[in-house]
Amino acid sequence: MSKQINISKVKVLFNKILRCETEAEVIEVLTKEGYWNDGRAWRSFGGIDSNYSIIGGQSSNPVAALGEKEINSVDTVLENACLEAGIDPRSKDAPKNMQHASEIFFGIPHGELENADKSTIQKLADKIHLFSSGKKGYDMCVSIADQGTGQTPNNMPKTILSLPGVKETNKTGITFQQGIFNMGGSGSLTFCGNYGISLIISKRNPKILDPNHNPDDEKWGFTVTRKFMPNGRKQNPRYQYLAPHGEVLRFESDSINVLPGKYPTKYSKPLDYGTCIKLFEYKLNGLKTAINLDLNYALSKLFFRLAIPIRIEERREGFNANSPEAILSGMAYRLHSDRSENLEKTLKSGLLNVDQVGEMPIAVYVFKHKMNREKWQKGSEISVILNGQKHAHFPKSLFKRQSVGLSWLADDLMVILDATEINRMAQTNIFMNNRENARDTVEWRNIEKSLEKFLSENQILQDLAKKRRDELLLSEVNDDKLTDDIFSELLTDASNLHDFFPKGTRFKKKTDFDWVKIPGKFKGEFYPTFFRLESKTKRITIKCPKNGYVYVNFETDVEDDYLGRSKHKGKFTCTNKSIYRHLSLFSGIAKLKLQAPKHAKLGQKIEFQTKLRDSHTKQEWKNIITLRIVDPEKRKKSQPSKHHTPKPHDRKKIKNGGCGEQEDTGKPKIILVRDSEQAYEDLEMDKNTAVITRLDQNDITFFVNGDNNFLVRQRQIEKKENPKFLNEIFRLTLGYQCFALYLKYKEKQKNNPEEVDIAKKVDDASEGLAMTIFPVTTQLSQITHSYTNSKSLGD
């Protein structure tokens, strides 16, 4: 430390800045101390002058940027526990992953917080705090404090204040941490007011200091960051930190009072070691409520699982003092604690085996209709996680693809794909450092294709979607003879419409066999007592069409979530991963999908073994399957099915016409919905809504707003006209216009495979179409008729 710094005043300066709640107050303090306008007192963040592009490119979302701070805190708490246990974090004795570390250091069963009791969660949450201060509204300050390893003053530039670019990061070789890109959470600086101001203070845990440490290593080191704007117009700003005479400020103290006390007290409890970072005027756009509410929900969408829970504390005045705190434990913990209040169905036994990627567990959560989506999955409907943290996502519109057929469930689904165990090459090819986007690679598209297949072939989800559809469809229009007749007449009288409909407007209907569940609720065992091939043999040879796929069914008596639950779960493996696609378990039947290798030859036999192992009972069930490659089967003519009276708790394979597909004429359903009906509210219609489109695998439904403002106005204008007539004109005209739009969008999508939410595009366009229907069908036709007649007479 330079002698020019008055050490006795450093702690006073820290406390002054700590109690500032605006950027202006911090600037005023630093100006009075002679630092703000002294360029020599500042160093470039990360030691790089041109750091704006690095820091500015880390995150586009303030919640995600804040989440990186939380991950750093979790990582350092785990590392601190490892070092206190006398284990080198980079040694072979160190935990191999985050869950393992959480289990051995903190006693969390299987390293998953949903398995811990509440008292353990409460105790662990004291290790990491996230709390607010300052103004109520958008200009709040957010502080993060953790009881982790902490850093020595001289080591801060190499860790907390570092950026990518060094040969070795401070986390290199530690397998149980999430932070691997050495960003230091600096992306949050871009959301700190106008000047990027944050206060950073840290102290190394005395228990893990080197015996031969420097005396300065026992001190607290602190600094302030800022965004510096050069005088040159074309020069980019750069981020700096306060380091008078080239070093961060430091002072001696056993502890510092930075932790919040009882609401609304902010800085009253001591922190003995660790790190505290205060972000000034943090721009949490749209999150104006207490941070233990909306911010808590937003963060849980990023963290499906956390190794350490985080205590979130609201300390701004003006909020309800009865509930100013919450504990963030991850989305998996919230779902486990839900007790079916919001969940309708949980499917956790899925497993995808993706080409060039590997095995990916998949969990699907179906929420009850009309639950609060903001608190749960909105914006994160399909998340791909790595070490429990969201790294990328697919758009919700994937559910609405006609090939998937889950449009009716799209608003109520949450899918979690776990990429933690896929091969490292695939991880680096897919994920970007910002944890927000995925690269458009072959691996990413293979995941998308596998997911689409899994969802479209999952009978449970398809049945739930059908149930939702049936609940919403109005009984009086289920047999809409008028629509049928008009559709038929259009095709008869306007033969060119056949040419207008592109190939594919006949909606495909599966004609393979169906597994029929016999009435009676399935109640499985907690552990399986058997797991056998449906043939009840240990070996089986099955035919698989070249370039095609086939299913193998197993019988078992275990619960549906056996392969995906958090503890005491089974593990299913297949020795030939190139042909293994996915396995799903439901009501005593495990359905294994196998696909012929790309270069398989006719007559080739591929033998492999499947194994189910129960980690608790140590039982194993092995089967040998031989796949024989044959010519693709030709479509057979449909044969009448033989119906038998089903036995209770039995299953029967009912043929419905061969293994191919046949085409069925696909006229749309066009349904008028009035504001007095429940469907109006369920579809979230208002006076401006024209059409809500729902796509199934086999058909299309257009819900037309029977109280759209243009239709209401027309009924008022033409009071003598039968309202039902006007409603039908509006319904059918708008419905078929939307159908035409759908066909065109569908055709364009073939030429441009980039994701397009066709249903949304149709719905958006329908609002413009609605205003033209009556002028076109009535007034314009009269004007044109009158005009053409007068011209004829003139001629």
CSV table of C-alpha atoms in Angstrom, one decimal, residues 84-236:
chain,number,residue,atom,x,y,z
A,84,GLU,CA,-11.9,-25.9,4.7
A,85,ALA,CA,-12.2,-29.7,4.4
A,86,GLY,CA,-8.5,-29.8,3.5
A,87,ILE,CA,-9.1,-30.9,-0.1
A,88,ASP,CA,-7.4,-29.3,-3.1
A,89,PRO,CA,-10.3,-28.2,-5.4
A,90,ARG,CA,-8.2,-29.3,-8.4
A,91,SER,CA,-7.2,-32.6,-7.1
A,92,LYS,CA,-8.6,-36.1,-7.8
A,93,ASP,CA,-10.1,-36.1,-4.3
A,94,ALA,CA,-12.3,-33.1,-5.0
A,95,PRO,CA,-16.0,-33.6,-5.9
A,96,LYS,CA,-16.6,-34.4,-9.5
A,97,ASN,CA,-19.7,-32.2,-10.0
A,98,MET,CA,-21.9,-29.6,-8.2
A,99,GLN,CA,-24.3,-32.1,-6.8
A,100,HIS,CA,-21.5,-34.2,-5.3
A,101,ALA,CA,-20.0,-31.2,-3.6
A,102,SER,CA,-23.3,-30.2,-2.2
A,103,GLU,CA,-23.8,-33.7,-0.8
A,104,ILE,CA,-20.5,-34.3,0.8
A,105,PHE,CA,-19.9,-30.8,2.2
A,106,PHE,CA,-23.4,-29.9,3.3
A,107,GLY,CA,-25.2,-33.2,3.6
A,108,ILE,CA,-27.8,-32.6,0.9
A,109,PRO,CA,-29.1,-36.0,-0.2
A,110,HIS,CA,-28.0,-36.6,-3.9
A,111,GLY,CA,-27.0,-32.9,-4.0
A,112,GLU,CA,-30.5,-31.8,-4.8
A,113,LEU,CA,-32.1,-29.2,-2.5
A,114,GLU,CA,-35.6,-30.7,-2.9
A,115,ASN,CA,-34.3,-33.6,-0.8
A,116,ALA,CA,-33.2,-31.4,2.1
A,117,ASP,CA,-35.4,-30.4,5.1
A,118,LYS,CA,-36.4,-26.8,5.6
A,119,SER,CA,-34.1,-26.2,8.5
A,120,THR,CA,-31.1,-27.2,6.4
A,121,ILE,CA,-32.3,-24.8,3.6
A,122,GLN,CA,-32.7,-22.0,6.1
A,123,LYS,CA,-29.2,-22.5,7.5
A,124,LEU,CA,-27.5,-22.8,4.1
A,125,ALA,CA,-29.3,-19.7,2.8
A,126,ASP,CA,-27.4,-17.5,5.3
A,127,LYS,CA,-24.2,-18.1,3.2
A,128,ILE,CA,-25.5,-16.1,0.3
A,129,HIS,CA,-27.6,-12.9,0.5
A,130,LEU,CA,-29.3,-10.9,-2.3
A,131,PHE,CA,-30.9,-7.7,-1.0
A,132,SER,CA,-32.2,-4.4,-2.2
A,133,SER,CA,-31.8,-0.8,-1.0
A,134,GLY,CA,-32.5,2.7,-2.3
A,135,LYS,CA,-35.6,3.9,-4.0
A,136,LYS,CA,-38.8,2.0,-4.6
A,137,GLY,CA,-39.1,1.5,-8.3
A,138,TYR,CA,-36.6,1.1,-11.1
A,139,ASP,CA,-33.6,2.9,-9.5
A,140,MET,CA,-33.0,0.5,-6.7
A,141,CYS,CA,-29.5,-0.8,-5.6
A,142,VAL,CA,-28.9,-4.5,-5.5
A,143,SER,CA,-26.3,-6.1,-3.2
A,144,ILE,CA,-24.9,-9.6,-3.3
A,145,ALA,CA,-22.9,-10.9,-0.2
A,146,ASP,CA,-21.5,-14.4,0.2
A,147,GLN,CA,-19.5,-16.2,2.9
A,148,GLY,CA,-17.2,-17.9,0.3
A,149,THR,CA,-13.5,-18.0,0.0
A,150,GLY,CA,-13.1,-14.2,-0.4
A,151,GLN,CA,-10.1,-12.7,-2.1
A,152,THR,CA,-7.0,-11.0,-0.9
A,153,PRO,CA,-6.6,-7.3,-2.0
A,154,ASN,CA,-3.7,-8.2,-4.3
A,155,ASN,CA,-5.6,-11.1,-5.8
A,156,MET,CA,-8.8,-9.1,-6.7
A,157,PRO,CA,-7.5,-8.0,-10.1
A,158,LYS,CA,-6.9,-11.6,-11.0
A,159,THR,CA,-10.3,-12.8,-9.9
A,160,ILE,CA,-13.3,-10.5,-9.3
A,161,LEU,CA,-11.9,-7.8,-11.6
A,162,SER,CA,-10.7,-10.1,-14.3
A,163,LEU,CA,-11.9,-10.8,-17.9
A,164,PRO,CA,-11.4,-13.6,-20.4
A,165,GLY,CA,-8.0,-13.6,-22.2
A,166,VAL,CA,-5.6,-14.9,-19.6
A,167,LYS,CA,-3.9,-18.2,-20.1
A,168,GLU,CA,-5.5,-19.8,-17.1
A,169,THR,CA,-8.6,-18.6,-15.3
A,170,ASN,CA,-9.1,-18.8,-11.5
A,171,LYS,CA,-11.6,-21.6,-11.9
A,172,THR,CA,-9.6,-23.8,-14.3
A,173,GLY,CA,-9.5,-27.4,-13.2
A,174,ILE,CA,-12.3,-27.2,-10.7
A,175,THR,CA,-15.0,-29.6,-11.8
A,176,PHE,CA,-17.7,-28.8,-9.3
A,177,GLN,CA,-18.2,-25.1,-10.3
A,178,GLN,CA,-20.4,-23.6,-12.9
A,179,GLY,CA,-18.5,-20.5,-13.9
A,180,ILE,CA,-16.0,-21.5,-16.6
A,181,PHE,CA,-15.7,-18.4,-18.8
A,182,ASN,CA,-13.9,-16.1,-16.3
A,183,MET,CA,-16.4,-13.3,-16.9
A,184,GLY,CA,-16.5,-12.4,-13.2
A,185,GLY,CA,-20.1,-11.5,-13.6
A,186,SER,CA,-19.0,-8.2,-15.1
A,187,GLY,CA,-21.9,-8.2,-17.5
A,188,SER,CA,-24.0,-6.7,-14.7
A,189,LEU,CA,-22.0,-3.4,-15.0
A,190,THR,CA,-23.9,-2.5,-18.2
A,191,PHE,CA,-27.1,-2.3,-16.2
A,192,CYS,CA,-25.7,-0.2,-13.4
A,193,GLY,CA,-27.2,3.3,-14.0
A,194,ASN,CA,-25.5,5.5,-16.5
A,195,TYR,CA,-22.0,5.3,-15.1
A,196,GLY,CA,-21.6,1.5,-14.3
A,197,ILE,CA,-21.0,2.1,-10.7
A,198,SER,CA,-20.6,-0.8,-8.3
A,199,LEU,CA,-18.9,-1.2,-4.9
A,200,ILE,CA,-16.8,-4.4,-4.5
A,201,ILE,CA,-15.3,-5.5,-1.2
A,202,SER,CA,-13.7,-8.9,-0.3
A,203,LYS,CA,-11.6,-10.6,2.4
A,204,ARG,CA,-10.0,-14.0,2.3
A,205,ASN,CA,-11.3,-16.6,4.7
A,206,PRO,CA,-8.5,-16.6,7.4
A,207,LYS,CA,-8.8,-20.4,7.7
A,208,ILE,CA,-7.6,-21.0,4.2
A,209,LEU,CA,-4.8,-18.5,4.0
A,210,ASP,CA,-1.3,-19.7,3.1
A,211,PRO,CA,0.8,-20.1,6.3
A,212,ASN,CA,3.4,-17.8,4.7
A,213,HIS,CA,0.9,-15.2,3.5
A,214,ASN,CA,1.5,-11.5,3.2
A,215,PRO,CA,0.1,-9.4,6.1
A,216,ASP,CA,-2.0,-7.5,3.6
A,217,ASP,CA,-3.8,-10.8,2.8
A,218,GLU,CA,-5.6,-10.5,6.1
A,219,LYS,CA,-7.2,-7.1,5.1
A,220,TRP,CA,-10.4,-6.2,3.4
A,221,GLY,CA,-9.8,-5.0,-0.2
A,222,PHE,CA,-12.3,-2.7,-1.9
A,223,THR,CA,-12.8,-0.8,-5.1
A,224,VAL,CA,-15.4,1.1,-7.1
A,225,THR,CA,-16.2,0.5,-10.8
A,226,ARG,CA,-17.3,3.0,-13.3
A,227,LYS,CA,-17.9,3.5,-17.0
A,228,PHE,CA,-15.5,6.1,-18.3
A,229,MET,CA,-16.4,8.1,-21.4
A,230,PRO,CA,-13.3,9.3,-23.4
A,231,ASN,CA,-13.4,12.7,-25.0
A,232,GLY,CA,-13.1,11.4,-28.6
A,233,ARG,CA,-16.5,11.1,-30.2
A,234,LYS,CA,-15.7,7.8,-31.9
A,235,GLN,CA,-14.0,6.2,-28.9
A,236,ASN,CA,-15.9,3.5,-27.1
